[in-house]
Amino acid sequence: MNDSVYANENAFTDMETLIRTLQHWTPLSSKGRGYVGIPPSERTGMDGPPYNIDPLLKHQTRDAYMLSGFHQLHCLATIMHSYARLRFGEDESEKGYHIAHCFDYLRQGILCAGDMTLEGNNSATYPGVEIPWGTAHRCVNWDGLRNWADARTVWPFPDVIGIW
């Protein structure tokens, strides 16, 4: 998905531009930002019990599982947002634990899913650097995954809540 609306050199010009860029990421997530309800009858063999959480702070906890792909998107957007705030001289020290979690979570996801695509020289060129960005990958059907998650959403998030 090589598309400059998700990341480009202008995204870090100012916070308004970054937020506009990250707003393009929100539709990539499910309505419930990856939180899904799985009935007890379908939980056999699952790794652990569900979370019992209230992400919208409405004093209504629900059992939910989180789809890793959407969690990974959240982490990447969170790191991007935090990086921009640091570039603009803002203090991000209170988010240190969350950012460290996200780096490690993405590391684990990469090691787990290890994309085996062989990349040739279909590169985007930046000053002095070639980045293998144009190679076609064999990907999961993300629309199908998002539709599956939407059908099982525990809490539909308001559109104004991003994924970062």
Short mmCIF file of C-alpha atoms in Angstrom, two decimals, residues 20-133:
data_model
loop_
_atom_site.label_atom_id
_atom_site.label_comp_id
_atom_site.label_asym_id
_atom_site.label_seq_id
_atom_site.Cartn_x
_atom_site.Cartn_y
_atom_site.Cartn_z
CA ARG A 20 -4.43 15.33 8.95
CA THR A 21 -2.03 12.56 7.89
CA LEU A 22 -3.00 10.28 10.80
CA GLN A 23 -6.69 10.84 10.08
CA HIS A 24 -6.12 8.82 6.87
CA TRP A 25 -5.08 5.90 9.09
CA THR A 26 -8.34 5.73 11.06
CA PRO A 27 -10.42 4.13 8.23
CA LEU A 28 -7.79 1.35 8.06
CA SER A 29 -8.94 0.24 11.50
CA SER A 30 -12.23 -1.41 12.39
CA LYS A 31 -15.17 0.47 13.89
CA GLY A 32 -14.17 -0.86 17.30
CA ARG A 33 -10.43 -0.26 16.73
CA GLY A 34 -9.86 -4.02 16.74
CA TYR A 35 -11.75 -4.92 19.91
CA VAL A 36 -14.04 -7.84 19.12
CA GLY A 37 -16.46 -9.95 21.08
CA ILE A 38 -16.03 -13.70 20.87
CA PRO A 39 -18.85 -15.75 22.43
CA PRO A 40 -17.75 -18.20 25.15
CA SER A 41 -18.79 -21.11 22.89
CA GLU A 42 -16.12 -20.02 20.34
CA ARG A 43 -13.25 -19.47 22.81
CA THR A 44 -12.05 -23.07 22.98
CA GLY A 45 -8.32 -23.19 22.35
CA MET A 46 -7.83 -19.42 22.63
CA ASP A 47 -4.71 -18.16 24.36
CA GLY A 48 -6.08 -16.68 27.57
CA PRO A 49 -9.30 -15.10 28.71
CA PRO A 50 -10.66 -11.92 27.14
CA TYR A 51 -9.85 -8.45 28.41
CA ASN A 52 -12.58 -6.96 30.56
CA ILE A 53 -12.26 -3.31 29.65
CA ASP A 54 -14.03 0.01 29.12
CA PRO A 55 -12.03 1.82 26.39
CA LEU A 56 -14.60 4.58 25.92
CA LEU A 57 -14.77 5.26 29.68
CA LYS A 58 -18.53 4.84 29.84
CA HIS A 59 -18.44 2.71 33.02
CA GLN A 60 -19.49 -0.32 30.96
CA THR A 61 -16.88 -3.04 30.95
CA ARG A 62 -17.18 -5.75 28.32
CA ASP A 63 -15.28 -8.89 27.45
CA ALA A 64 -13.21 -8.32 24.35
CA TYR A 65 -10.25 -9.64 22.43
CA MET A 66 -7.96 -7.42 20.35
CA LEU A 67 -6.95 -8.33 16.79
CA SER A 68 -3.17 -7.96 16.56
CA GLY A 69 -3.14 -6.25 13.16
CA PHE A 70 -5.26 -3.40 14.47
CA HIS A 71 -3.16 -3.22 17.65
CA GLN A 72 -0.06 -2.97 15.44
CA LEU A 73 -1.63 -0.11 13.44
CA HIS A 74 -2.45 1.68 16.69
CA CYS A 75 1.15 1.25 17.88
CA LEU A 76 2.65 2.54 14.65
CA ALA A 77 0.36 5.59 14.65
CA THR A 78 1.13 6.19 18.34
CA ILE A 79 4.89 6.12 17.67
CA MET A 80 4.45 8.47 14.71
CA HIS A 81 2.41 10.89 16.85
CA SER A 82 4.92 10.74 19.72
CA TYR A 83 7.87 11.23 17.36
CA ALA A 84 6.25 14.35 15.94
CA ARG A 85 5.58 15.75 19.41
CA LEU A 86 9.24 15.18 20.33
CA ARG A 87 10.36 16.93 17.12
CA PHE A 88 8.19 19.89 18.06
CA GLY A 89 9.88 20.05 21.48
CA GLU A 90 7.03 18.58 23.53
CA ASP A 91 7.60 16.33 26.55
CA GLU A 92 6.59 12.73 25.88
CA SER A 93 8.13 11.22 29.02
CA GLU A 94 4.72 10.21 30.43
CA LYS A 95 4.20 8.00 27.36
CA GLY A 96 7.54 6.19 27.67
CA TYR A 97 6.04 2.90 28.84
CA HIS A 98 3.39 2.91 26.07
CA ILE A 99 5.96 3.75 23.37
CA ALA A 100 8.36 1.05 24.64
CA HIS A 101 5.46 -1.44 24.59
CA CYS A 102 4.64 -0.43 21.01
CA PHE A 103 8.21 -0.83 19.76
CA ASP A 104 8.41 -4.30 21.33
CA TYR A 105 4.92 -5.26 20.14
CA LEU A 106 5.83 -4.31 16.55
CA ARG A 107 9.12 -6.21 16.84
CA GLN A 108 7.20 -9.31 17.94
CA GLY A 109 4.66 -8.88 15.11
CA ILE A 110 7.41 -8.60 12.50
CA LEU A 111 9.20 -11.69 13.83
CA CYS A 112 5.90 -13.59 13.97
CA ALA A 113 4.52 -12.68 10.55
CA GLY A 114 7.86 -12.23 8.77
CA ASP A 115 6.94 -11.05 5.27
CA MET A 116 8.83 -13.39 2.93
CA THR A 117 8.50 -11.14 -0.15
CA LEU A 118 11.76 -10.86 -2.05
CA GLU A 119 12.31 -7.17 -2.78
CA GLY A 120 13.99 -6.07 -5.97
CA ASN A 121 15.06 -2.59 -6.98
CA ASN A 122 11.56 -1.11 -7.26
CA SER A 123 12.62 1.65 -4.95
CA ALA A 124 11.50 5.07 -3.96
CA THR A 125 14.56 7.30 -3.89
CA TYR A 126 15.22 9.84 -1.17
CA PRO A 127 18.38 11.96 -1.08
CA GLY A 128 21.17 9.39 -0.92
CA VAL A 129 18.91 6.52 0.13
CA GLU A 130 16.94 3.89 -1.76
CA ILE A 131 13.97 2.40 0.07
CA PRO A 132 12.36 -0.80 -1.28
CA TRP A 133 8.86 0.61 -1.45
#
